[in-house]
GROMACS .gro file of C-alpha atoms in nm:
model
  512
    1MET     CA    1   3.271   1.102  -4.302
    2ASN     CA    2   3.380   0.811  -4.529
    3THR     CA    3   3.510   0.635  -4.224
    4ASN     CA    4   3.184   0.678  -4.039
    5ALA     CA    5   2.992   0.538  -4.360
    6HIS     CA    6   3.221   0.241  -4.364
    7VAL     CA    7   3.155   0.163  -4.009
    8LEU     CA    8   2.781   0.183  -4.044
    9GLN     CA    9   2.815  -0.053  -4.353
   10LYS     CA   10   3.015  -0.298  -4.152
   11GLN     CA   11   2.767  -0.279  -3.853
   12PRO     CA   12   2.396  -0.232  -3.981
   13ASN     CA   13   2.254  -0.292  -3.659
   14SER     CA   14   2.476  -0.083  -3.452
   15ALA     CA   15   2.182   0.150  -3.349
   16HIS     CA   16   2.137   0.139  -2.985
   17ILE     CA   17   1.782   0.021  -2.984
   18HIS     CA   18   1.899  -0.300  -3.150
   19ASN     CA   19   2.144  -0.354  -2.874
   20LEU     CA   20   1.901  -0.351  -2.598
   21PRO     CA   21   1.823  -0.670  -2.410
   22GLU     CA   22   1.497  -0.810  -2.481
   23GLU     CA   23   1.388  -0.751  -2.097
   24VAL     CA   24   1.482  -0.379  -2.122
   25LEU     CA   25   1.282  -0.356  -2.465
   26CYS     CA   26   0.968  -0.521  -2.327
   27ASN     CA   27   1.000  -0.271  -2.042
   28ILE     CA   28   0.998   0.013  -2.256
   29ILE     CA   29   0.694  -0.109  -2.456
   30SER     CA   30   0.515  -0.174  -2.129
   31LEU     CA   31   0.577   0.177  -2.012
   32ALA     CA   32   0.454   0.313  -2.329
   33SER     CA   33   0.127   0.122  -2.316
   34LEU     CA   34   0.052   0.285  -1.968
   35TYR     CA   35  -0.033   0.615  -2.160
   36ARG     CA   36  -0.312   0.452  -2.319
   37LYS     CA   37  -0.656   0.396  -2.160
   38PRO     CA   38  -0.699   0.039  -2.014
   39HIS     CA   39  -0.898  -0.095  -2.298
   40GLU     CA   40  -0.657   0.020  -2.552
   41ARG     CA   41  -0.334  -0.092  -2.386
   42PHE     CA   42  -0.293  -0.406  -2.587
   43LYS     CA   43  -0.324  -0.197  -2.900
   44ALA     CA   44  -0.031   0.002  -2.811
   45VAL     CA   45   0.167  -0.331  -2.782
   46VAL     CA   46   0.049  -0.501  -3.120
   47PRO     CA   47   0.242  -0.248  -3.347
   48SER     CA   48   0.586  -0.354  -3.204
   49THR     CA   49   0.510  -0.700  -3.319
   50CYS     CA   50   0.542  -0.548  -3.665
   51VAL     CA   51   0.893  -0.385  -3.646
   52CYS     CA   52   1.122  -0.664  -3.695
   53ARG     CA   53   1.140  -1.052  -3.645
   54ARG     CA   54   1.348  -1.002  -3.309
   55TRP     CA   55   1.090  -0.747  -3.179
   56ARG     CA   56   0.785  -0.981  -3.252
   57GLN     CA   57   0.953  -1.281  -3.087
   58ALA     CA   58   1.051  -1.084  -2.784
   59VAL     CA   59   0.692  -0.923  -2.749
   60LEU     CA   60   0.508  -1.245  -2.801
   61ASP     CA   61   0.748  -1.426  -2.543
   62CYS     CA   62   0.660  -1.141  -2.288
   63SER     CA   63   0.353  -1.268  -2.117
   64THR     CA   64   0.333  -0.953  -1.899
   65LEU     CA   65   0.269  -0.743  -2.210
   66TRP     CA   66  -0.058  -0.928  -2.258
   67SER     CA   67  -0.185  -0.950  -1.885
   68THR     CA   68  -0.394  -0.642  -1.865
   69ILE     CA   69  -0.738  -0.732  -1.990
   70TYR     CA   70  -1.023  -0.477  -2.016
   71THR     CA   71  -1.350  -0.665  -2.078
   72ARG     CA   72  -1.621  -0.404  -2.181
   73LEU     CA   73  -1.651  -0.367  -2.552
   74THR     CA   74  -1.343  -0.594  -2.622
   75PRO     CA   75  -1.436  -0.868  -2.852
   76LEU     CA   76  -1.424  -1.217  -2.696
   77ASN     CA   77  -1.183  -1.362  -2.955
   78VAL     CA   78  -0.940  -1.057  -2.848
   79ILE     CA   79  -0.981  -1.152  -2.465
   80ALA     CA   80  -0.930  -1.517  -2.533
   81GLU     CA   81  -0.612  -1.435  -2.736
   82LEU     CA   82  -0.491  -1.195  -2.451
   83LEU     CA   83  -0.539  -1.487  -2.188
   84HIS     CA   84  -0.357  -1.740  -2.430
   85ARG     CA   85  -0.064  -1.495  -2.496
   86SER     CA   86  -0.021  -1.396  -2.117
   87LYS     CA   87   0.043  -1.762  -2.015
   88ASP     CA   88   0.070  -1.800  -1.667
   89ALA     CA   89   0.145  -1.424  -1.584
   90PRO     CA   90  -0.061  -1.265  -1.301
   91LEU     CA   91  -0.366  -1.090  -1.474
   92VAL     CA   92  -0.482  -0.741  -1.421
   93ALA     CA   93  -0.850  -0.757  -1.505
   94VAL     CA   94  -1.103  -0.460  -1.527
   95VAL     CA   95  -1.441  -0.598  -1.583
   96GLN     CA   96  -1.758  -0.399  -1.634
   97VAL     CA   97  -2.107  -0.528  -1.653
   98PHE     CA   98  -2.370  -0.257  -1.769
   99LYS     CA   99  -2.709  -0.288  -1.878
  100GLU     CA  100  -2.703  -0.190  -2.242
  101THR     CA  101  -2.440  -0.466  -2.318
  102ALA     CA  102  -2.516  -0.701  -2.007
  103GLU     CA  103  -2.517  -1.024  -2.211
  104SER     CA  104  -2.165  -0.971  -2.369
  105ASP     CA  105  -2.023  -0.813  -2.063
  106GLN     CA  106  -2.133  -1.110  -1.859
  107THR     CA  107  -1.996  -1.372  -2.116
  108ALA     CA  108  -1.662  -1.178  -2.113
  109ALA     CA  109  -1.652  -1.188  -1.728
  110GLU     CA  110  -1.694  -1.547  -1.700
  111LEU     CA  111  -1.433  -1.592  -1.973
  112VAL     CA  112  -1.189  -1.411  -1.752
  113PHE     CA  113  -1.318  -1.560  -1.420
  114LYS     CA  114  -1.205  -1.892  -1.562
  115HIS     CA  115  -0.851  -1.783  -1.494
  116SER     CA  116  -0.932  -1.672  -1.142
  117SER     CA  117  -0.617  -1.846  -0.987
  118ARG     CA  118  -0.381  -1.594  -1.152
  119ILE     CA  119  -0.579  -1.280  -1.127
  120ARG     CA  120  -0.369  -1.028  -0.914
  121VAL     CA  121  -0.582  -0.708  -0.963
  122LEU     CA  122  -0.958  -0.733  -1.018
  123ASP     CA  123  -1.142  -0.400  -1.077
  124PHE     CA  124  -1.509  -0.463  -1.121
  125LYS     CA  125  -1.795  -0.215  -1.183
  126GLY     CA  126  -2.149  -0.319  -1.232
  127GLU     CA  127  -2.495  -0.147  -1.244
  128THR     CA  128  -2.767  -0.369  -1.106
  129LEU     CA  129  -2.789  -0.657  -0.841
  130LEU     CA  130  -2.773  -0.916  -1.126
  131HIS     CA  131  -2.456  -0.780  -1.241
  132PHE     CA  132  -2.280  -0.809  -0.922
  133GLN     CA  133  -2.398  -1.161  -0.843
  134CYS     CA  134  -2.191  -1.286  -1.146
  135LEU     CA  135  -1.888  -1.202  -0.913
  136ALA     CA  136  -2.008  -1.508  -0.667
  137LYS     CA  137  -1.866  -1.759  -0.926
  138PHE     CA  138  -1.522  -1.566  -0.905
  139PHE     CA  139  -1.538  -1.577  -0.521
  140SER     CA  140  -1.583  -1.947  -0.513
  141PHE     CA  141  -1.242  -2.031  -0.641
  142THR     CA  142  -0.928  -2.039  -0.453
  143LEU     CA  143  -0.735  -1.698  -0.523
  144HIS     CA  144  -0.376  -1.769  -0.511
  145ASP     CA  145  -0.254  -1.422  -0.656
  146LEU     CA  146  -0.516  -1.164  -0.573
  147GLU     CA  147  -0.374  -0.873  -0.420
  148VAL     CA  148  -0.603  -0.575  -0.519
  149LEU     CA  149  -0.977  -0.579  -0.528
  150ARG     CA  150  -1.191  -0.291  -0.626
  151ILE     CA  151  -1.574  -0.315  -0.642
  152SER     CA  152  -1.772  -0.018  -0.751
  153ARG     CA  153  -2.094   0.076  -0.900
  154ARG     CA  154  -2.177   0.279  -1.227
  155GLU     CA  155  -2.190   0.647  -1.173
  156GLN     CA  156  -2.550   0.678  -1.262
  157SER     CA  157  -2.645   0.365  -1.092
  158TYR     CA  158  -2.882   0.385  -0.788
  159HIS     CA  159  -2.778   0.020  -0.657
  160ASN     CA  160  -2.643   0.063  -0.301
  161PHE     CA  161  -2.519  -0.279  -0.225
  162ILE     CA  162  -2.310  -0.555  -0.365
  163GLY     CA  163  -2.589  -0.807  -0.341
  164PHE     CA  164  -2.402  -1.111  -0.203
  165ASP     CA  165  -2.228  -1.207   0.107
  166LEU     CA  166  -1.856  -1.143   0.140
  167THR     CA  167  -1.789  -1.283   0.473
  168LYS     CA  168  -1.682  -1.634   0.360
  169PHE     CA  169  -1.454  -1.453   0.070
  170SER     CA  170  -1.160  -1.419   0.284
  171TYR     CA  171  -1.149  -1.784   0.334
  172HIS     CA  172  -1.050  -1.831  -0.032
  173LEU     CA  173  -0.747  -1.599  -0.007
  174SER     CA  174  -0.410  -1.742   0.011
  175ARG     CA  175  -0.292  -1.413   0.177
  176PRO     CA  176  -0.444  -1.076   0.276
  177LEU     CA  177  -0.532  -0.826   0.024
  178LYS     CA  178  -0.301  -0.526  -0.022
  179THR     CA  179  -0.558  -0.293  -0.155
  180LEU     CA  180  -0.942  -0.305  -0.109
  181ALA     CA  181  -1.210  -0.077  -0.229
  182LEU     CA  182  -1.588  -0.152  -0.167
  183PHE     CA  183  -1.925   0.026  -0.154
  184GLY     CA  184  -2.253  -0.028   0.018
  185ASP     CA  185  -2.443   0.040   0.332
  186MET     CA  186  -2.333  -0.095   0.677
  187ASP     CA  187  -2.589  -0.375   0.677
  188HIS     CA  188  -2.429  -0.540   0.376
  189LEU     CA  189  -2.036  -0.461   0.425
  190PRO     CA  190  -1.872  -0.741   0.600
  191ILE     CA  191  -1.695  -0.510   0.854
  192ARG     CA  192  -1.658  -0.751   1.111
  193THR     CA  193  -1.472  -1.012   0.902
  194THR     CA  194  -1.121  -1.101   0.845
  195LEU     CA  195  -1.121  -0.945   0.483
  196PHE     CA  196  -0.999  -0.614   0.619
  197ARG     CA  197  -0.722  -0.741   0.820
  198GLY     CA  198  -0.364  -0.654   0.685
  199VAL     CA  199  -0.508  -0.420   0.405
  200SER     CA  200  -0.266  -0.132   0.355
  201ARG     CA  201  -0.480   0.064   0.124
  202LEU     CA  202  -0.845   0.073   0.202
  203SER     CA  203  -1.132   0.271   0.033
  204LEU     CA  204  -1.500   0.259   0.138
  205THR     CA  205  -1.804   0.441  -0.006
  206LEU     CA  206  -2.097   0.420   0.240
  207PHE     CA  207  -2.490   0.465   0.170
  208TYR     CA  208  -2.774   0.484   0.397
  209SER     CA  209  -2.608   0.416   0.719
  210SER     CA  210  -2.686   0.500   1.079
  211SER     CA  211  -2.333   0.497   1.228
  212LEU     CA  212  -1.970   0.493   1.125
  213ALA     CA  213  -1.865   0.332   1.449
  214PRO     CA  214  -1.819  -0.007   1.303
  215VAL     CA  215  -1.607   0.125   1.028
  216LEU     CA  216  -1.387   0.320   1.272
  217GLU     CA  217  -1.352   0.047   1.522
  218MET     CA  218  -1.247  -0.193   1.243
  219LEU     CA  219  -0.970   0.053   1.147
  220LYS     CA  220  -0.847   0.060   1.502
  221GLN     CA  221  -0.779  -0.328   1.461
  222ASN     CA  222  -0.590  -0.275   1.161
  223SER     CA  223  -0.262  -0.061   1.247
  224VAL     CA  224  -0.079  -0.137   0.909
  225VAL     CA  225  -0.322   0.086   0.696
  226GLU     CA  226  -0.127   0.348   0.494
  227ASP     CA  227  -0.390   0.497   0.255
  228PHE     CA  228  -0.746   0.532   0.379
  229GLN     CA  229  -1.034   0.685   0.179
  230LEU     CA  230  -1.395   0.720   0.311
  231THR     CA  231  -1.690   0.877   0.121
  232VAL     CA  232  -2.013   0.901   0.296
  233GLN     CA  233  -2.320   0.974   0.083
  234SER     CA  234  -2.689   1.026   0.054
  235LYS     CA  235  -2.883   1.023   0.377
  236PHE     CA  236  -2.588   1.117   0.594
  237TRP     CA  237  -2.584   1.461   0.441
  238ASN     CA  238  -2.940   1.569   0.583
  239HIS     CA  239  -2.914   1.376   0.913
  240PRO     CA  240  -2.560   1.359   1.051
  241SER     CA  241  -2.679   1.366   1.417
  242PRO     CA  242  -2.714   0.992   1.467
  243ILE     CA  243  -2.368   0.912   1.370
  244VAL     CA  244  -2.191   1.211   1.546
  245ALA     CA  245  -2.284   1.080   1.888
  246SER     CA  246  -2.162   0.724   1.808
  247LEU     CA  247  -1.800   0.780   1.704
  248PRO     CA  248  -1.563   0.561   1.895
  249SER     CA  249  -1.247   0.720   2.083
  250PRO     CA  250  -0.948   0.817   1.862
  251GLY     CA  251  -0.721   0.537   1.709
  252HIS     CA  252  -0.346   0.526   1.648
  253PHE     CA  253  -0.246   0.475   1.292
  254PRO     CA  254   0.155   0.500   1.281
  255ARG     CA  255   0.184   0.386   0.914
  256LEU     CA  256  -0.095   0.616   0.780
  257ARG     CA  257   0.045   0.828   0.491
  258ARG     CA  258  -0.263   0.945   0.311
  259LEU     CA  259  -0.610   1.030   0.428
  260SER     CA  260  -0.934   1.120   0.232
  261LEU     CA  261  -1.242   1.211   0.381
  262ASP     CA  262  -1.548   1.298   0.178
  263MET     CA  263  -1.832   1.355   0.392
  264PRO     CA  264  -2.078   1.624   0.564
  265ALA     CA  265  -1.870   1.897   0.729
  266ALA     CA  266  -1.983   1.816   1.092
  267ILE     CA  267  -1.912   1.454   1.063
  268CYS     CA  268  -1.562   1.530   0.880
  269LYS     CA  269  -1.454   1.734   1.189
  270LEU     CA  270  -1.512   1.450   1.417
  271ALA     CA  271  -1.360   1.206   1.183
  272ILE     CA  272  -1.036   1.408   1.152
  273ASP     CA  273  -1.022   1.413   1.550
  274PHE     CA  274  -1.062   1.033   1.529
  275PHE     CA  275  -0.748   0.997   1.294
  276ASN     CA  276  -0.542   1.295   1.447
  277PRO     CA  277  -0.326   1.276   1.147
  278SER     CA  278   0.024   1.381   1.190
  279HIS     CA  279   0.222   1.622   0.971
  280ASP     CA  280   0.353   1.325   0.777
  281VAL     CA  281   0.013   1.249   0.637
  282ASP     CA  282  -0.123   1.381   0.305
  283CYS     CA  283  -0.480   1.489   0.364
  284THR     CA  284  -0.771   1.581   0.149
  285PHE     CA  285  -1.094   1.667   0.314
  286THR     CA  286  -1.410   1.727   0.111
  287LEU     CA  287  -1.678   1.890   0.306
  288ARG     CA  288  -2.044   1.837   0.190
  289SER     CA  289  -2.346   2.065   0.309
  290PHE     CA  290  -2.104   2.312   0.435
  291SER     CA  291  -2.307   2.594   0.623
  292ALA     CA  292  -2.153   2.930   0.524
  293ALA     CA  293  -2.349   3.086   0.807
  294ALA     CA  294  -2.177   2.860   1.076
  295PRO     CA  295  -1.841   2.766   0.918
  296ILE     CA  296  -1.688   2.475   1.082
  297ILE     CA  297  -1.303   2.473   1.127
  298VAL     CA  298  -1.194   2.121   1.037
  299LEU     CA  299  -0.819   2.125   1.094
  300PRO     CA  300  -0.637   2.057   1.414
  301LYS     CA  301  -0.484   2.366   1.554
  302SER     CA  302  -0.157   2.224   1.556
  303PHE     CA  303  -0.148   2.211   1.169
  304SER     CA  304   0.064   2.488   1.012
  305ALA     CA  305   0.160   2.593   0.658
  306HIS     CA  306   0.501   2.530   0.530
  307PRO     CA  307   0.646   2.853   0.478
  308GLY     CA  308   0.830   2.755   0.148
  309THR     CA  309   0.505   2.651  -0.040
  310PRO     CA  310   0.212   2.871  -0.160
  311LEU     CA  311  -0.139   2.848   0.006
  312GLN     CA  312  -0.339   2.781  -0.285
  313CYS     CA  313  -0.705   2.897  -0.297
  314VAL     CA  314  -0.973   2.840  -0.559
  315VAL     CA  315  -1.303   3.039  -0.496
  316LYS     CA  316  -1.593   2.932  -0.686
  317TRP     CA  317  -1.971   2.992  -0.670
  318LEU     CA  318  -2.056   2.664  -0.517
  319GLY     CA  319  -1.744   2.586  -0.320
  320LEU     CA  320  -1.379   2.655  -0.225
  321ASN     CA  321  -1.062   2.470  -0.265
  322ILE     CA  322  -0.764   2.528  -0.024
  323SER     CA  323  -0.424   2.348  -0.062
  324THR     CA  324  -0.097   2.412   0.083
  325ASN     CA  325   0.192   2.189   0.247
  326PHE     CA  326   0.214   2.117   0.614
  327GLN     CA  327   0.511   2.220   0.818
  328PRO     CA  328   0.712   1.903   0.866
  329ASP     CA  329   0.778   1.770   1.200
  330ALA     CA  330   1.128   1.843   1.344
  331ASP     CA  331   1.234   1.478   1.331
  332SER     CA  332   1.086   1.408   0.986
  333ASN     CA  333   1.295   1.332   0.688
  334ASN     CA  334   1.047   1.491   0.469
  335LYS     CA  335   1.173   1.854   0.437
  336GLU     CA  336   0.874   1.961   0.233
  337GLY     CA  337   0.602   1.855   0.461
  338SER     CA  338   0.278   1.673   0.346
  339ARG     CA  339   0.019   1.787   0.127
  340LEU     CA  340  -0.305   1.936   0.257
  341GLN     CA  341  -0.625   2.000   0.045
  342ILE     CA  342  -0.965   2.106   0.164
  343ARG     CA  343  -1.262   2.113  -0.069
  344ILE     CA  344  -1.560   2.278   0.062
  345HIS     CA  345  -1.927   2.223  -0.098
  346TYR     CA  346  -2.189   2.469   0.034
  347ASP     CA  347  -2.526   2.369   0.135
  348LEU     CA  348  -2.758   2.465  -0.142
  349ASP     CA  349  -3.002   2.638   0.113
  350ASP     CA  350  -2.745   2.868   0.219
  351GLU     CA  351  -2.673   3.206   0.071
  352ILE     CA  352  -2.347   3.147  -0.099
  353GLY     CA  353  -2.090   3.339  -0.292
  354LEU     CA  354  -1.765   3.526  -0.253
  355ALA     CA  355  -1.836   3.658   0.101
  356ALA     CA  356  -1.905   3.293   0.219
  357SER     CA  357  -1.614   3.157   0.061
  358PHE     CA  358  -1.360   3.446   0.201
  359SER     CA  359  -1.511   3.412   0.546
  360VAL     CA  360  -1.473   3.043   0.556
  361LEU     CA  361  -1.115   3.074   0.404
  362GLY     CA  362  -1.022   3.353   0.653
  363ALA     CA  363  -1.149   3.140   0.924
  364ASN     CA  364  -0.934   2.840   0.834
  365ILE     CA  365  -0.645   3.058   0.785
  366SER     CA  366  -0.639   3.234   1.116
  367SER     CA  367  -0.745   2.940   1.339
  368THR     CA  368  -0.518   2.683   1.210
  369THR     CA  369  -0.192   2.926   1.178
  370LEU     CA  370  -0.187   2.867   0.795
  371SER     CA  371  -0.141   3.235   0.813
  372ASN     CA  372   0.231   3.194   0.862
  373SER     CA  373   0.250   3.118   0.495
  374THR     CA  374   0.441   3.385   0.320
  375ALA     CA  375   0.296   3.302  -0.048
  376ILE     CA  376  -0.061   3.285  -0.144
  377ASP     CA  377  -0.224   3.198  -0.480
  378ILE     CA  378  -0.581   3.301  -0.529
  379VAL     CA  379  -0.803   3.206  -0.808
  380ILE     CA  380  -1.143   3.380  -0.824
  381GLU     CA  381  -1.410   3.212  -1.053
  382LEU     CA  382  -1.713   3.409  -0.992
  383ASP     CA  383  -1.943   3.668  -1.140
  384MET     CA  384  -1.941   4.047  -1.074
  385PHE     CA  385  -2.259   4.023  -0.846
  386ASP     CA  386  -2.088   3.838  -0.571
  387LEU     CA  387  -1.800   4.089  -0.538
  388ASN     CA  388  -1.755   4.381  -0.303
  389GLU     CA  389  -1.444   4.562  -0.178
  390HIS     CA  390  -1.495   4.481   0.202
  391ILE     CA  391  -1.459   4.125   0.117
  392PHE     CA  392  -1.133   4.158  -0.010
  393HIS     CA  393  -1.013   4.393   0.274
  394THR     CA  394  -1.153   4.144   0.532
  395PHE     CA  395  -0.981   3.839   0.415
  396LEU     CA  396  -0.655   3.992   0.315
  397SER     CA  397  -0.651   4.136   0.676
  398THR     CA  398  -0.577   3.774   0.778
  399LEU     CA  399  -0.248   3.737   0.597
  400PRO     CA  400  -0.003   3.983   0.768
  401ASP     CA  401   0.319   3.775   0.662
  402VAL     CA  402   0.240   3.710   0.294
  403THR     CA  403   0.521   3.861   0.085
  404ASN     CA  404   0.433   3.690  -0.258
  405LEU     CA  405   0.080   3.700  -0.373
  406THR     CA  406  -0.072   3.584  -0.694
  407LEU     CA  407  -0.430   3.679  -0.837
  408GLU     CA  408  -0.610   3.532  -1.113
  409PRO     CA  409  -0.981   3.642  -1.184
  410ARG     CA  410  -1.183   3.425  -1.391
  411SER     CA  411  -1.543   3.401  -1.484
  412ALA     CA  412  -1.794   3.128  -1.558
  413GLY     CA  413  -1.981   3.376  -1.754
  414GLU     CA  414  -2.021   3.411  -2.131
  415HIS     CA  415  -1.820   3.746  -2.125
  416SER     CA  416  -1.516   3.732  -1.893
  417TRP     CA  417  -1.371   4.064  -1.921
  418PRO     CA  418  -1.621   4.263  -1.710
  419ASP     CA  419  -1.590   4.009  -1.415
  420GLN     CA  420  -1.204   4.023  -1.446
  421GLU     CA  421  -1.178   4.397  -1.464
  422LEU     CA  422  -1.422   4.449  -1.148
  423THR     CA  423  -1.234   4.187  -0.959
  424MET     CA  424  -0.913   4.351  -1.016
  425LYS     CA  425  -1.061   4.716  -0.933
  426LEU     CA  426  -1.197   4.595  -0.596
  427PHE     CA  427  -0.879   4.403  -0.523
  428PHE     CA  428  -0.655   4.693  -0.573
  429ASN     CA  429  -0.900   4.928  -0.384
  430ALA     CA  430  -0.876   4.694  -0.076
  431LEU     CA  431  -0.501   4.713  -0.108
  432ALA     CA  432  -0.509   5.083  -0.122
  433GLN     CA  433  -0.694   5.115   0.215
  434SER     CA  434  -0.492   5.284   0.478
  435SER     CA  435  -0.738   5.290   0.768
  436PRO     CA  436  -0.683   5.160   1.025
  437GLY     CA  437  -0.363   5.008   0.852
  438TYR     CA  438  -0.251   4.872   0.528
  439ILE     CA  439  -0.354   4.500   0.464
  440VAL     CA  440  -0.064   4.275   0.360
  441PRO     CA  441   0.189   4.512   0.465
  442LYS     CA  442   0.495   4.290   0.392
  443LEU     CA  443   0.389   4.234   0.013
  444THR     CA  444   0.684   4.250  -0.210
  445GLN     CA  445   0.594   4.031  -0.495
  446LEU     CA  446   0.255   4.072  -0.689
  447TYR     CA  447   0.184   3.840  -0.995
  448ILE     CA  448  -0.144   3.901  -1.168
  449ARG     CA  449  -0.270   3.634  -1.423
  450MET     CA  450  -0.522   3.727  -1.675
  451ARG     CA  451  -0.718   3.513  -1.923
  452GLY     CA  452  -0.954   3.616  -2.198
  453SER     CA  453  -1.089   3.469  -2.525
  454SER     CA  454  -0.973   3.765  -2.722
  455GLN     CA  455  -0.920   4.069  -2.499
  456PHE     CA  456  -0.960   4.197  -2.152
  457TYR     CA  457  -0.957   4.540  -1.978
  458LEU     CA  458  -0.707   4.612  -1.740
  459PRO     CA  459  -0.776   4.884  -1.496
  460ILE     CA  460  -0.443   5.045  -1.511
  461SER     CA  461  -0.537   5.360  -1.347
  462VAL     CA  462  -0.674   5.191  -1.026
  463ILE     CA  463  -0.354   4.982  -1.023
  464VAL     CA  464  -0.123   5.287  -1.049
  465ASN     CA  465  -0.326   5.484  -0.774
  466CYS     CA  466  -0.301   5.191  -0.539
  467LEU     CA  467   0.070   5.120  -0.601
  468GLU     CA  468   0.156   5.494  -0.582
  469GLN     CA  469  -0.026   5.548  -0.251
  470ARG     CA  470   0.139   5.235  -0.092
  471ARG     CA  471   0.481   5.366  -0.220
  472SER     CA  472   0.440   5.697  -0.072
  473ASP     CA  473   0.365   5.541   0.259
  474GLY     CA  474   0.673   5.326   0.252
  475LEU     CA  475   0.532   5.011   0.117
  476MET     CA  476   0.674   4.996  -0.245
  477LEU     CA  477   0.613   4.681  -0.437
  478GLU     CA  478   0.948   4.555  -0.539
  479HIS     CA  479   0.812   4.337  -0.846
  480LEU     CA  480   0.472   4.348  -1.032
  481THR     CA  481   0.409   4.087  -1.321
  482LEU     CA  482   0.112   4.129  -1.546
  483HIS     CA  483   0.080   3.794  -1.713
  484ALA     CA  484  -0.161   3.762  -2.014
  485VAL     CA  485  -0.208   3.385  -2.015
  486SER     CA  486  -0.443   3.418  -2.311
  487GLY     CA  487  -0.587   3.719  -2.503
  488ARG     CA  488  -0.453   4.055  -2.500
  489PRO     CA  489  -0.483   4.365  -2.274
  490GLU     CA  490  -0.708   4.634  -2.429
  491GLY     CA  491  -0.886   4.964  -2.315
  492GLU     CA  492  -0.868   5.328  -2.399
  493HIS     CA  493  -0.740   5.388  -2.038
  494ILE     CA  494  -0.397   5.209  -2.102
  495ARG     CA  495  -0.205   5.525  -2.209
  496PRO     CA  496   0.158   5.597  -2.227
  497ASP     CA  497   0.144   5.834  -1.923
  498LEU     CA  498  -0.030   5.577  -1.699
  499LEU     CA  499   0.206   5.297  -1.815
  500GLN     CA  500   0.519   5.529  -1.723
  501ARG     CA  501   0.359   5.609  -1.366
  502LEU     CA  502   0.322   5.232  -1.332
  503GLU     CA  503   0.669   5.174  -1.415
  504ASP     CA  504   0.772   5.433  -1.150
  505ALA     CA  505   0.553   5.307  -0.888
  506VAL     CA  506   0.714   4.971  -0.856
  507GLY     CA  507   1.068   4.837  -0.851
  508THR     CA  508   1.060   4.643  -1.159
  509LEU     CA  509   0.753   4.577  -1.399
  510GLU     CA  510   0.715   4.263  -1.616
  511TRP     CA  511   0.473   4.209  -1.888
  512CYS     CA  512   0.445   3.845  -2.038
   0.00000   0.00000   0.00000
């Protein structure tokens, strides 16, 4: 002990943090600042200048720590100081101009745009035509370092185009952009310019357009695209027919690794056929105005679920979310496959509910060979009026190979336990139906997640009767887990004799 104290006295700076090279120290501080919101990142850096003289000098000398600038609600003197401390480092500029603070926002934007030659990332968000026109000054300079450009509108804004010509903008670029995000209608987007050439990550949000053909034809000329996101809004939803007939022939995208489509269901089906993504592509499909009366199957028939990952389903009143992993290609280095997500938003004019959700879900599973998945995780977030036993039976009959099943009943209502109790009753009654044959015959692992603000009612007698019947017919459940995520199970029907019968009906019973 005395020896250790003597060493510390001789080497007061022997702590590992003091032995770090300045470059490593600054990298740690930079990574720590990423956990803060963009407009607060410099606030995460400032305290490090107060630790000691060495830290202060290292941080002040590291120009990249001061190179992220968020203009909105940041005082002009702070922006000026950040620009000074960042020296010649490439800038990440998040510029927002909104109505309520338009004058100060525009002044801040002009201050940043004076350093346009070293802006590497520009993320601009505006609200009116006048706001977007302040970008014109920025685009008049030669942009040596610009690699990422994102232009978007404020969420509550109804302004549908940028308002100035981007056609000549590409002439000021010293090299092609790596990332580009734009919004607008087809009449104002510079689709036929060189601006899109060589872009590897592209995101477009379209309004009031009559055809997708120019966008898709442009993509066919850009074989280097790796990440593409397309959102189609507004009039497309109600009038898809003009663009359905005008889509070009399928393209070839060898580098595509992520595809995100958000549009009406009928158009999305055709867009997927255009891209024809392979099993190496992470896909997210958001289907708007989905008609539950005539569900559209959106996935190519060649897609199949990876048997090692669960098919996850979230059923809600106005929509349905499905996610799983693709079966990887035989020659692929990715043994886990790629991620698939389907988000369905029903047409508000349709009768919607659990029946519609499960009919769509069952149709997708049976038609796209997703039923080879051996595990499924279902979250049901509905009220009791949407539920019936036949729905569960019809849907679960599409899952003959499932061995592991997770069920989590929820409710968006004020009192959750009646909905959860009824959901579990109907679910286990469906499992108990033996005519014409048991559904999910290979089920061996069942996991029930339960949530409640203070308590929930567990239909033990229904669960026991179902599992006893399946056991007597040779379909014994090997493991049952009842997990109270929040709250506690209550009810006079939880009796010692029922709990004993439940333990006897399964191989192992786990409460947690």
